[in-house]
Short mmCIF file of C-alpha atoms in Angstrom, two decimals:
data_model
loop_
_atom_site.label_atom_id
_atom_site.label_comp_id
_atom_site.label_asym_id
_atom_site.label_seq_id
_atom_site.Cartn_x
_atom_site.Cartn_y
_atom_site.Cartn_z
CA MET A 179 -231.64 91.98 42.33
CA TYR A 180 -229.31 94.89 43.05
CA ALA A 181 -229.95 98.06 44.91
CA ASN A 182 -230.62 100.71 42.29
CA PRO A 183 -231.27 104.24 43.57
CA ASN A 184 -233.08 104.96 40.30
CA SER A 185 -236.18 102.89 40.40
CA ILE A 186 -237.32 104.15 36.99
CA ILE A 187 -234.49 102.20 35.30
CA ASN A 188 -235.67 98.71 34.39
CA PRO A 189 -233.36 96.27 36.22
CA SER A 190 -233.60 93.75 33.43
CA LEU A 191 -232.07 96.25 30.98
CA TRP A 192 -228.76 96.07 32.70
CA PRO A 193 -228.35 93.58 35.43
CA ASN A 194 -225.01 93.98 37.27
CA GLY A 195 -224.12 96.86 35.00
CA PRO A 196 -222.84 100.29 35.90
CA ALA A 197 -225.17 102.25 38.11
CA PRO A 198 -225.30 105.98 37.41
CA GLY A 199 -223.38 107.96 40.02
CA CYS A 200 -221.64 104.88 41.42
CA PHE A 201 -218.13 103.46 40.91
CA PHE A 202 -218.13 100.42 38.67
CA ASN A 203 -215.60 97.53 38.64
CA PHE A 204 -215.47 95.75 35.31
CA PRO A 205 -215.73 91.99 35.78
CA GLY A 206 -212.82 89.72 34.85
CA ASN A 207 -210.01 91.78 36.32
CA GLY A 208 -208.31 90.07 39.25
CA VAL A 209 -206.27 93.14 40.12
CA THR A 210 -208.21 96.35 40.50
CA PRO A 211 -206.73 98.53 37.82
CA SER A 212 -207.04 102.27 37.70
CA THR A 213 -210.67 102.94 36.90
CA SER A 214 -209.81 106.21 35.22
CA ASN A 215 -208.34 104.20 32.38
CA GLY A 216 -211.43 102.15 31.83
CA GLY A 217 -209.72 99.16 33.43
CA ILE A 218 -206.86 98.72 30.93
CA ILE A 219 -203.64 97.82 32.76
CA THR A 220 -200.71 100.07 31.84
CA ARG A 221 -197.31 100.08 33.42
CA THR A 222 -195.60 102.75 31.37
CA GLN A 223 -193.14 104.22 33.77
CA SER A 224 -191.27 107.36 34.38
CA PRO A 225 -187.54 106.77 34.65
CA VAL A 226 -185.89 107.29 38.03
CA THR A 227 -182.09 107.45 37.76
CA THR A 228 -181.17 108.50 34.26
CA GLY A 229 -178.16 108.92 32.03
CA THR A 230 -177.92 111.63 29.41
CA SER A 231 -176.46 111.58 25.89
CA ILE A 232 -174.14 108.98 24.38
CA LEU A 233 -172.22 109.90 21.22
CA GLY A 234 -170.94 107.44 18.64
CA ILE A 235 -168.86 107.93 15.50
CA ILE A 236 -167.25 105.67 12.91
CA PHE A 237 -163.69 106.60 11.98
CA ASP A 238 -161.18 105.04 9.63
CA GLY A 239 -160.54 101.60 11.12
CA GLY A 240 -163.07 101.54 13.94
CA VAL A 241 -165.82 103.06 16.05
CA MET A 242 -165.70 105.35 19.05
CA LEU A 243 -168.34 105.89 21.73
CA ALA A 244 -168.31 108.63 24.38
CA GLY A 245 -170.59 109.47 27.26
CA ASP A 246 -170.45 111.03 30.68
CA MET A 247 -170.50 109.10 33.93
CA LEU A 248 -173.49 110.72 35.55
CA GLY A 249 -176.66 109.08 36.90
CA SER A 250 -179.10 111.93 37.49
CA TYR A 251 -181.81 111.55 40.09
CA GLY A 252 -184.21 114.03 38.53
CA SER A 253 -182.35 117.32 38.64
CA MET A 254 -179.86 116.06 41.26
CA ALA A 255 -176.44 114.90 40.06
CA LYS A 256 -176.54 111.91 42.38
CA PHE A 257 -174.27 109.14 41.02
CA ARG A 258 -171.12 110.49 39.43
CA SER A 259 -169.24 107.32 38.55
CA ILE A 260 -171.82 105.28 36.65
CA GLU A 261 -170.42 103.36 33.71
CA ARG A 262 -172.95 103.80 30.95
CA ILE A 263 -170.67 102.30 28.31
CA ILE A 264 -169.79 98.62 28.77
CA LYS A 265 -167.72 96.09 26.90
CA VAL A 266 -169.78 93.13 25.73
CA ASN A 267 -166.99 91.12 24.10
CA ASN A 268 -163.81 91.74 22.11
CA SER A 269 -165.73 93.14 19.16
CA THR A 270 -168.75 94.86 20.70
CA VAL A 271 -169.50 97.74 23.05
CA LEU A 272 -172.89 98.96 24.36
CA GLY A 273 -173.81 102.45 25.59
CA ALA A 274 -177.09 103.47 27.20
CA THR A 275 -179.12 106.62 27.75
CA GLY A 276 -182.14 106.71 30.02
CA ASP A 277 -183.11 104.70 33.07
CA ILE A 278 -180.00 103.21 34.68
CA ALA A 279 -181.88 100.41 36.46
CA ASP A 280 -183.32 99.16 33.16
CA PHE A 281 -179.84 99.30 31.63
CA GLN A 282 -178.29 97.35 34.51
CA HIS A 283 -181.03 94.73 34.21
CA LEU A 284 -180.20 94.21 30.54
CA GLN A 285 -176.48 94.35 31.34
CA ALA A 286 -176.81 91.30 33.61
CA ILE A 287 -178.75 89.43 30.91
CA ILE A 288 -176.17 90.29 28.23
CA GLU A 289 -173.33 89.26 30.57
CA GLN A 290 -174.93 85.84 31.01
CA LYS A 291 -175.41 85.59 27.23
CA VAL A 292 -171.68 86.12 26.74
CA ILE A 293 -170.84 83.52 29.41
CA ASP A 294 -173.17 80.97 27.78
CA GLU A 295 -171.37 81.60 24.50
CA ASP A 296 -167.99 81.08 26.15
CA CYS A 297 -169.22 77.79 27.54
CA ALA A 298 -170.34 76.56 24.15
CA ASP A 299 -166.76 77.20 22.99
CA ASP A 300 -167.62 76.73 19.33
CA GLY A 301 -165.71 79.69 17.96
CA PHE A 302 -168.80 81.90 17.57
CA THR A 303 -169.12 85.17 19.48
CA LEU A 304 -171.92 87.73 19.57
CA LYS A 305 -171.47 90.24 16.75
CA PRO A 306 -172.58 93.91 17.03
CA LYS A 307 -175.40 93.63 14.49
CA ALA A 308 -176.71 90.51 16.22
CA LEU A 309 -176.76 92.31 19.56
CA HIS A 310 -178.48 95.27 17.92
CA THR A 311 -181.19 93.08 16.41
CA TRP A 312 -181.71 91.21 19.68
CA LEU A 313 -182.06 94.50 21.58
CA THR A 314 -184.55 95.76 19.03
CA ARG A 315 -186.70 92.67 19.52
CA VAL A 316 -186.57 92.90 23.30
CA LEU A 317 -187.39 96.62 23.38
CA TYR A 318 -190.16 96.42 20.82
CA ASN A 319 -191.84 93.53 22.60
CA ARG A 320 -191.66 95.33 25.93
CA ARG A 321 -193.17 98.47 24.45
CA SER A 322 -195.93 96.40 22.89
CA LYS A 323 -196.85 95.27 26.41
CA PHE A 324 -196.88 98.89 27.62
CA ASP A 325 -193.96 98.09 29.89
CA PRO A 326 -190.90 99.56 28.16
CA LEU A 327 -187.27 99.51 29.17
CA TRP A 328 -186.79 103.26 29.28
CA ASN A 329 -183.50 103.44 27.39
CA THR A 330 -181.90 104.38 24.12
CA PHE A 331 -179.00 102.08 23.29
CA LEU A 332 -175.97 102.57 21.06
CA VAL A 333 -174.33 99.36 19.85
CA ALA A 334 -170.84 99.79 18.43
CA GLY A 335 -168.32 97.28 17.16
CA ILE A 336 -166.56 95.52 14.34
CA GLU A 337 -168.89 93.38 12.20
CA ASP A 338 -167.02 91.09 9.78
CA GLY A 339 -164.04 93.42 9.69
CA GLU A 340 -166.13 96.58 9.12
CA PRO A 341 -167.02 99.17 11.80
CA TYR A 342 -170.68 99.16 12.82
CA LEU A 343 -172.76 101.66 14.83
CA GLY A 344 -176.44 101.12 15.59
CA CYS A 345 -179.11 102.70 17.75
CA VAL A 346 -182.38 101.40 19.28
CA ASP A 347 -184.80 103.40 21.36
CA LYS A 348 -187.39 102.45 23.96
CA ILE A 349 -190.16 102.00 21.42
CA GLY A 350 -188.05 99.72 19.27
CA THR A 351 -187.05 102.10 16.48
CA ALA A 352 -183.72 100.83 15.18
CA PHE A 353 -181.26 102.14 12.63
CA SER A 354 -177.55 102.30 11.98
CA ASP A 355 -175.40 105.17 10.77
CA SER A 356 -171.82 106.44 10.75
CA LYS A 357 -172.61 109.08 13.42
CA ILE A 358 -175.29 108.75 16.11
CA ALA A 359 -176.07 110.68 19.29
CA THR A 360 -178.81 110.00 21.82
CA GLY A 361 -180.66 112.32 24.16
CA TYR A 362 -179.65 115.98 24.03
CA GLY A 363 -176.65 114.96 22.00
CA ALA A 364 -178.95 114.40 19.03
CA HIS A 365 -179.85 118.09 19.04
CA ILE A 366 -176.60 119.67 20.14
CA ALA A 367 -173.75 117.34 19.24
CA LEU A 368 -175.01 115.60 16.10
CA PRO A 369 -174.87 118.76 13.91
CA LEU A 370 -171.24 119.24 15.00
CA MET A 371 -170.44 115.61 14.19
CA ARG A 372 -172.19 115.82 10.80
CA GLU A 373 -170.24 118.93 9.87
CA ALA A 374 -166.94 117.33 10.78
CA LEU A 375 -167.72 114.11 8.90
CA GLU A 376 -168.74 116.04 5.80
CA LYS A 377 -165.42 117.80 5.75
CA LYS A 378 -163.50 114.57 6.29
CA PRO A 379 -165.51 111.36 5.88
CA GLN A 380 -162.61 109.10 6.91
CA MET A 381 -161.36 110.54 10.16
CA THR A 382 -158.39 109.24 12.06
CA LYS A 383 -158.77 107.89 15.56
CA GLU A 384 -157.26 111.04 17.08
CA GLU A 385 -159.53 113.34 15.08
CA ALA A 386 -162.60 111.35 16.10
CA ARG A 387 -161.53 111.50 19.74
CA ALA A 388 -160.98 115.28 19.55
CA LEU A 389 -164.38 115.73 17.92
CA LEU A 390 -166.19 113.67 20.56
CA ILE A 391 -164.43 115.47 23.41
CA ASN A 392 -165.40 118.80 21.90
CA CYS A 393 -169.02 117.67 21.60
CA LEU A 394 -168.97 116.48 25.21
CA ARG A 395 -167.70 119.90 26.23
CA VAL A 396 -170.50 121.69 24.41
CA LEU A 397 -172.98 119.27 26.00
CA PHE A 398 -171.56 119.99 29.45
CA TYR A 399 -172.07 123.71 28.81
CA ARG A 400 -175.59 123.35 27.49
CA ASP A 401 -177.16 120.15 28.94
CA CYS A 402 -178.24 120.64 32.54
CA ARG A 403 -178.02 116.91 33.22
CA ALA A 404 -174.44 116.45 32.02
CA LEU A 405 -171.16 115.97 33.89
CA ASN A 406 -167.58 116.86 33.10
CA LYS A 407 -166.30 113.33 33.74
CA HIS A 408 -166.70 110.69 31.09
CA GLN A 409 -165.83 107.45 29.34
CA ILE A 410 -164.47 106.96 25.85
CA ALA A 411 -164.63 103.54 24.21
CA THR A 412 -162.60 102.71 21.09
CA ILE A 413 -163.25 99.55 19.08
CA THR A 414 -160.88 98.53 16.29
CA ASN A 415 -159.77 95.24 14.74
CA GLU A 416 -157.26 94.98 17.57
CA GLY A 417 -159.95 94.96 20.23
CA VAL A 418 -161.82 97.14 22.69
CA THR A 419 -160.41 99.82 25.01
CA ILE A 420 -162.61 101.74 27.42
CA GLU A 421 -161.05 104.69 29.23
CA ASN A 422 -162.90 105.85 32.31
CA ASN A 423 -162.88 108.98 34.46
CA ILE A 424 -161.65 111.37 31.77
CA GLN A 425 -161.99 114.94 33.02
CA LEU A 426 -163.05 117.76 30.73
CA ASP A 427 -161.30 121.15 30.36
CA THR A 428 -163.88 123.87 30.37
CA ASN A 429 -163.71 127.63 30.09
CA TRP A 430 -166.47 129.47 31.87
CA GLU A 431 -165.05 132.96 31.32
CA VAL A 432 -167.92 133.77 29.01
CA ALA A 433 -170.21 133.43 32.01
CA ASN A 434 -169.00 136.83 33.23
CA PHE A 435 -170.60 138.49 30.24
CA VAL A 436 -174.00 136.89 30.77
CA VAL A 437 -176.43 139.53 31.94
CA GLY A 438 -180.06 139.32 32.82
CA TYR A 439 -180.25 135.90 34.53
CA GLU A 440 -179.55 137.09 38.08
CA MET B 253 -165.33 40.91 41.14
CA SER B 254 -168.94 41.77 40.40
CA SER B 255 -171.70 39.72 41.98
CA ILE B 256 -174.92 38.94 40.20
CA GLY B 257 -177.75 40.89 41.75
CA THR B 258 -180.53 38.79 40.38
CA GLY B 259 -183.88 40.21 41.28
CA TYR B 260 -182.53 43.12 43.34
CA ASP B 261 -181.02 45.03 40.47
CA LEU B 262 -184.05 45.97 38.44
CA SER B 263 -184.54 49.47 39.78
CA ALA B 264 -182.71 52.06 41.79
CA SER B 265 -185.45 52.00 44.39
CA GLN B 266 -184.46 48.50 45.58
CA PHE B 267 -181.84 47.49 48.09
CA SER B 268 -180.25 44.08 47.90
CA PRO B 269 -180.16 41.92 51.05
CA ASP B 270 -176.56 42.91 51.64
CA GLY B 271 -177.43 46.59 51.48
CA ARG B 272 -176.31 47.52 47.96
CA VAL B 273 -178.14 49.45 45.31
CA PHE B 274 -177.10 47.53 42.22
CA GLN B 275 -178.30 50.08 39.70
CA VAL B 276 -175.85 52.60 41.10
CA GLU B 277 -173.04 50.06 40.97
CA TYR B 278 -173.94 49.23 37.37
CA ALA B 279 -173.79 52.93 36.58
CA MET B 280 -170.25 53.00 37.96
CA LYS B 281 -169.44 50.08 35.69
CA ALA B 282 -170.47 52.26 32.75
CA VAL B 283 -167.95 54.84 33.87
CA GLU B 284 -165.24 52.20 34.07
CA ASN B 285 -165.72 51.39 30.40
CA SER B 286 -164.87 54.86 29.18
CA GLY B 287 -161.53 56.41 28.27
CA THR B 288 -159.42 57.59 31.20
CA ALA B 289 -159.68 61.13 32.48
CA VAL B 290 -157.32 62.62 35.06
CA ALA B 291 -157.40 65.90 36.93
CA LEU B 292 -154.55 67.27 39.03
CA ARG B 293 -154.53 70.13 41.50
CA GLY B 294 -151.29 71.92 42.18
CA LYS B 295 -149.98 75.11 43.68
CA ASP B 296 -151.57 77.60 41.35
CA GLY B 297 -154.17 75.81 39.30
CA VAL B 298 -156.00 72.67 38.20
CA VAL B 299 -155.31 70.73 35.00
CA PHE B 300 -157.46 68.20 33.13
CA ALA B 301 -156.27 65.54 30.70
CA VAL B 302 -158.63 63.17 28.91
CA GLU B 303 -157.90 60.13 26.78
CA LYS B 304 -160.66 60.48 24.20
CA LEU B 305 -160.91 57.11 22.48
CA VAL B 306 -161.60 57.39 18.77
CA THR B 307 -163.33 54.31 17.45
CA SER B 308 -163.29 55.22 13.77
CA LYS B 309 -160.85 57.06 11.49
CA LEU B 310 -163.84 58.58 9.75
CA TYR B 311 -164.70 60.84 12.66
CA GLU B 312 -163.87 64.53 12.43
CA ALA B 313 -161.02 65.51 14.71
CA GLY B 314 -162.06 67.42 17.80
CA ALA B 315 -165.61 66.08 17.83
CA ASN B 316 -167.34 64.93 21.03
CA ARG B 317 -165.13 66.79 23.44
CA ARG B 318 -165.05 65.53 26.99
CA ILE B 319 -163.91 68.67 28.77
CA PHE B 320 -166.49 71.40 29.21
CA ASN B 321 -166.64 74.99 30.44
CA ILE B 322 -169.07 75.68 33.23
CA ASP B 323 -169.32 79.48 33.44
CA THR B 324 -165.97 81.18 32.79
CA HIS B 325 -163.97 79.89 35.73
CA ILE B 326 -164.85 76.20 36.15
CA GLY B 327 -163.79 73.24 34.04
CA MET B 328 -165.54 69.89 34.00
CA ALA B 329 -163.98 66.70 32.66
CA VAL B 330 -166.29 63.69 32.27
CA ALA B 331 -166.04 59.93 32.07
CA GLY B 332 -168.81 57.49 31.25
CA LEU B 333 -171.84 57.83 29.02
CA LEU B 334 -171.22 61.04 27.09
CA ALA B 335 -174.89 61.83 26.57
CA ASP B 336 -175.59 61.49 30.29
CA SER B 337 -172.66 63.74 31.10
CA ARG B 338 -173.93 66.41 28.68
CA GLN B 339 -177.07 66.71 30.79
CA ILE B 340 -174.95 67.14 33.90
CA VAL B 341 -173.02 69.88 32.10
CA GLU B 342 -176.26 71.70 31.23
CA THR B 343 -177.50 71.40 34.80
CA ALA B 344 -174.21 72.73 36.15
CA ARG B 345 -174.31 75.66 33.72
CA THR B 346 -177.86 76.50 34.80
CA GLU B 347 -176.85 76.35 38.46
CA ALA B 348 -173.93 78.69 37.80
CA SER B 349 -176.19 81.07 35.88
CA ASN B 350 -178.80 81.13 38.66
CA TYR B 351 -176.11 81.76 41.25
CA ARG B 352 -174.82 84.68 39.20
CA ALA B 353 -178.32 86.13 38.83
CA GLU B 354 -178.96 85.92 42.57
CA TYR B 355 -175.57 86.74 44.05
CA GLY B 356 -173.87 88.68 41.28
CA GLY B 357 -170.67 86.65 41.01
CA ASN B 358 -168.83 83.44 40.16
CA ILE B 359 -170.24 80.33 41.78
CA PRO B 360 -167.72 78.74 44.17
CA VAL B 361 -166.77 75.32 42.77
CA LYS B 362 -167.36 73.62 46.13
CA TYR B 363 -170.93 74.85 46.09
CA LEU B 364 -171.42 73.77 42.48
CA ALA B 365 -169.99 70.32 43.23
CA ASP B 366 -172.52 69.99 46.06
CA ARG B 367 -175.37 70.97 43.77
CA VAL B 368 -174.26 68.53 41.05
CA ALA B 369 -173.89 65.79 43.66
CA MET B 370 -177.39 66.43 45.01
CA TYR B 371 -178.78 66.33 41.48
CA LYS B 372 -177.09 63.05 40.59
CA HIS B 373 -178.12 61.56 43.92
CA ALA B 374 -181.76 62.39 43.25
CA TYR B 375 -181.68 60.08 40.26
CA THR B 376 -180.64 57.16 42.47
CA LEU B 377 -183.80 57.27 44.56
CA TYR B 378 -186.60 56.36 42.17
CA SER B 379 -187.53 53.45 39.99
CA ALA B 380 -188.90 55.75 37.31
CA VAL B 381 -185.43 57.01 36.39
CA ARG B 382 -181.97 55.53 36.14
CA PRO B 383 -178.80 56.93 37.70
CA PHE B 384 -176.41 58.94 35.51
CA GLY B 385 -173.75 56.72 33.99
CA CYS B 386 -171.01 59.33 34.32
CA SER B 387 -168.46 60.70 36.75
CA VAL B 388 -167.52 64.34 36.55
CA ALA B 389 -164.50 66.23 37.84
CA LEU B 390 -164.92 69.94 38.53
CA GLY B 391 -161.99 72.28 38.96
CA SER B 392 -161.47 75.98 39.44
CA TYR B 393 -158.98 78.57 40.66
CA ASP B 394 -159.39 81.91 42.37
CA GLU B 395 -157.08 84.25 44.22
CA ILE B 396 -158.68 83.76 47.62
CA ASP B 397 -159.35 80.03 47.84
CA GLY B 398 -156.65 78.89 45.44
CA PRO B 399 -157.08 75.85 43.21
CA GLN B 400 -159.86 73.39 44.01
CA LEU B 401 -160.80 70.02 42.50
CA TYR B 402 -163.91 67.92 43.18
CA MET B 403 -165.18 64.70 41.67
CA VAL B 404 -168.78 63.47 41.69
CA ASP B 405 -169.56 59.83 40.94
CA PRO B 406 -172.86 58.26 39.79
CA SER B 407 -174.00 57.67 43.35
CA GLY B 408 -173.97 61.40 44.04
CA VAL B 409 -170.99 61.32 46.38
CA SER B 410 -168.46 64.10 45.98
CA PHE B 411 -164.97 64.49 47.40
CA GLY B 412 -162.33 67.15 47.14
CA TYR B 413 -159.11 65.86 45.59
CA LEU B 414 -155.48 66.68 45.02
CA GLY B 415 -155.56 64.33 42.08
CA CYS B 416 -158.33 62.13 40.69
CA ALA B 417 -158.78 59.66 37.86
CA MET B 418 -161.85 58.14 36.23
CA GLY B 419 -162.40 55.61 33.49
CA LYS B 420 -160.81 52.35 32.44
CA ALA B 421 -157.23 52.90 33.57
CA ARG B 422 -157.95 54.84 36.70
CA GLN B 423 -156.08 52.47 39.03
CA ALA B 424 -152.94 52.71 36.94
CA ALA B 425 -153.37 56.48 36.67
CA LYS B 426 -153.77 56.80 40.44
CA THR B 427 -150.55 54.84 40.96
CA GLU B 428 -148.70 57.23 38.67
CA MET B 429 -150.23 60.25 40.39
CA GLU B 430 -149.17 59.11 43.83
CA LYS B 431 -145.55 59.35 42.72
CA LEU B 432 -145.90 63.10 42.20
CA LYS B 433 -145.66 65.86 44.79
CA LEU B 434 -148.75 67.61 43.47
CA LYS B 435 -148.98 70.35 46.06
CA ASP B 436 -145.81 72.08 44.96
CA MET B 437 -146.18 71.82 41.20
CA THR B 438 -147.11 74.66 38.90
CA CYS B 439 -149.74 74.39 36.18
CA LEU B 440 -147.17 73.89 33.42
CA GLU B 441 -145.46 71.07 35.32
CA LEU B 442 -148.82 69.51 36.13
CA ILE B 443 -150.10 69.52 32.59
CA LYS B 444 -146.96 67.76 31.38
CA GLU B 445 -147.37 65.10 34.04
CA ALA B 446 -151.08 64.71 33.33
CA ALA B 447 -150.44 64.16 29.62
CA LYS B 448 -147.64 61.73 30.46
CA ILE B 449 -149.99 59.74 32.70
CA ILE B 450 -152.54 59.48 29.91
CA TYR B 451 -149.92 58.25 27.48
CA ILE B 452 -148.59 55.74 30.00
CA VAL B 453 -151.97 54.23 30.90
CA HIS B 454 -153.28 54.15 27.35
CA ASP B 455 -153.63 50.57 26.15
CA GLU B 456 -152.20 50.41 22.65
CA VAL B 457 -153.49 46.91 22.07
CA LYS B 458 -157.15 47.26 22.98
CA ASP B 459 -157.76 50.91 22.06
CA LYS B 460 -155.73 51.91 19.04
CA HIS B 461 -156.40 55.55 18.36
CA PHE B 462 -157.04 58.30 20.87
CA GLU B 463 -157.13 62.07 20.97
CA LEU B 464 -155.61 63.83 23.94
CA GLU B 465 -157.67 66.68 25.39
CA LEU B 466 -155.93 69.11 27.72
CA SER B 467 -157.27 72.09 29.62
CA TRP B 468 -156.38 74.13 32.64
CA VAL B 469 -157.53 76.85 34.98
CA GLY B 470 -155.13 78.74 37.20
CA ALA B 471 -153.06 81.80 37.84
CA THR B 472 -151.54 81.58 34.33
CA THR B 473 -155.01 81.83 32.79
CA GLN B 474 -156.17 84.52 35.23
CA GLY B 475 -158.77 82.18 36.67
CA ARG B 476 -160.42 81.42 33.32
CA HIS B 477 -160.85 77.78 32.33
CA GLN B 478 -159.64 77.18 28.78
CA LYS B 479 -158.20 74.64 26.40
CA VAL B 480 -154.44 74.65 26.41
CA SER B 481 -152.94 76.77 23.60
CA GLN B 482 -151.47 75.19 20.45
CA GLU B 483 -147.86 75.84 21.47
CA VAL B 484 -148.27 74.49 24.98
CA PHE B 485 -150.15 71.47 23.64
CA ALA B 486 -147.37 70.63 21.20
CA GLU B 487 -144.70 71.02 23.89
CA VAL B 488 -146.61 68.90 26.38
CA GLU B 489 -147.33 66.17 23.85
CA ARG B 490 -143.65 66.01 22.95
CA TYR B 491 -142.70 65.70 26.61
CA ALA B 492 -145.29 63.00 27.24
CA LYS B 493 -144.30 60.92 24.21
CA SER B 494 -140.58 61.15 24.95
CA ALA B 495 -141.11 60.43 28.63
CA LEU B 496 -143.06 57.34 27.63
CA GLU B 497 -140.11 56.08 25.59
CA ASP B 498 -137.50 56.46 28.27
CA ASP B 499 -139.65 55.99 31.31
CA SER B 500 -138.46 52.83 32.98
CA ASP B 501 -141.49 52.69 35.26
CA SER B 502 -143.89 52.25 32.41
CA GLY B 503 -144.19 48.55 33.08
CA ASN B 504 -143.48 47.62 29.47
CA ASP B 505 -139.98 46.52 30.35
CA ASP B 506 -139.11 42.91 30.93
CA MET B 507 -138.59 42.25 34.62
#
C-alpha cells in the first residue's frame, strides 16, 4: 500500500502511519504547522516595538499615571514620541507597557466603544472598573488561544466618586491597588512608591507628582529601555488632564566615579 | 391627490403602467403622517428641530427621541415609522464605524448620506421586502468643508440642502424657511428660527401635545453633534412661543 523501506514491519499494523526515519504529516491539519511541535498550532509572539514601565498611584482626591514616551525597537530607541497613556473618557485613563502595535489595536477598539456609547446618549459612560474587567476578559481569552496581546495595562480613573487603579497583564492576571507599576517599574519604582505611601497614605496631588517624577528619574538611570521624556496623567472628580513631553532633569555626575566598565 | 394603484401596488418589484412604483409612494405617505422635522444649514453649523407628537399623557417625557447621534460629528433627524428609522440609524452607525476602522477618521457626511441612500434604495427593488417608511436628514460640520445637510427619502434619493422639512407640515415649514436668509445665519439664530417654525406649523387642533426636540452641530459645539443645553433650550422655546404670539404671518389672523 505504501512504500516502506522496512519490509519487516507489517503494513497492516500501521497503514498510513509514521514511517521510521521519514517526516510525518498528521492528518486533519489544513495548514502545515511546525512539525517540531507535534502539529499543535501556536502563535505566541515576541513583541516588536515595546514600551517600558508605567507607574500609577492613588492620591487624596484622584489617581495619577506616569510613563515615558519611548517605543523601543529591541535595544534601539526608535520612536520617541509614542503616547502610551491615553484618555478613554472623562473619568478613565489607560496606560500600556509592552507591544505598541497590540496596544494601538486595542486603542482603536476602545475608541469605537466610546463613540458607540456617545451615540446611545443614555447618560451611561464606561467606568474604570468596567474597562478593567473587559480588558481582563479580552486578554485572558487571547492567551487561552495561545495568541496573546503582549501588553500589561494600567486602568486608572474615578469609579463612583472614588479613585480606582487596576492592572491586567498579558496572561489575564488582574488586580487593583493604590500603587502599581509595570515592567521594570515593578522592581525599581514600586518599593519607592510603597515607602512614600507608608509614610503618608493620603498624599496630595503635588506630592504624588513629585514621587512619580522621582521614580521616573531612577528608572531612566537604571532601565536601559527608558527615556527622559514622558507623560503624566491626572484624573480627579474634575476630569482628566494628560501632560505630554515633560522633560526630566538628570544628574550624571556620579558617572565620573564609575570605574571598571571601560 | 393619490391615485389608486389597484393591482400594481402589491410589491416593490412592480411598475405601474404609468411608470410608478406604488410601494415607494406609499412609503412616502407614511412619512407624511409623522410629526414635522426641520433641519437648517447656516454659516457655521446645522440645526435640527423635531415636533415629537405625544399621543398620551401617560408617556414618560423624553421617550422615543427622533434625533440621533451617528458617530460623534453627525446628527440624524427622522420622520416616518420610528422603528424603520431606528434600523437606518443602526446601519448608519455601522457604516461610520467601518469607515473609522478602515480610514482612521470621521466619515464625511456626504459619503454617509450616499451609503444610507444606497441602502434604502436596495429595499425598493425586491418583492420580498418593503421600502423603509422613513425619511432621514443627516447633518454635520467640520472646519474644512463647513456645515453640510443631506436628506434621504424612502426611495433612496438624497439631496444636499440649505434647509429641509419632512412630515405632516413640511409644505408650511418650507414656506417659512424660504423667508430666511439661511446662508448668513449663525447656529444660535438658526435654532431659534427652527423652533419658531415648528411652533408655527404645529396644528393645535389635530395634535394637542408635542415635545420639541432640538439639536445642533457646528463651530459652537466644536464639530460634535449634541442636544441643545438646558439654558439654550429654554431661551429658544421662549423666543419661539413669543414669536408665535406676535407673528402676523402665522396665518391665524383674520384676513
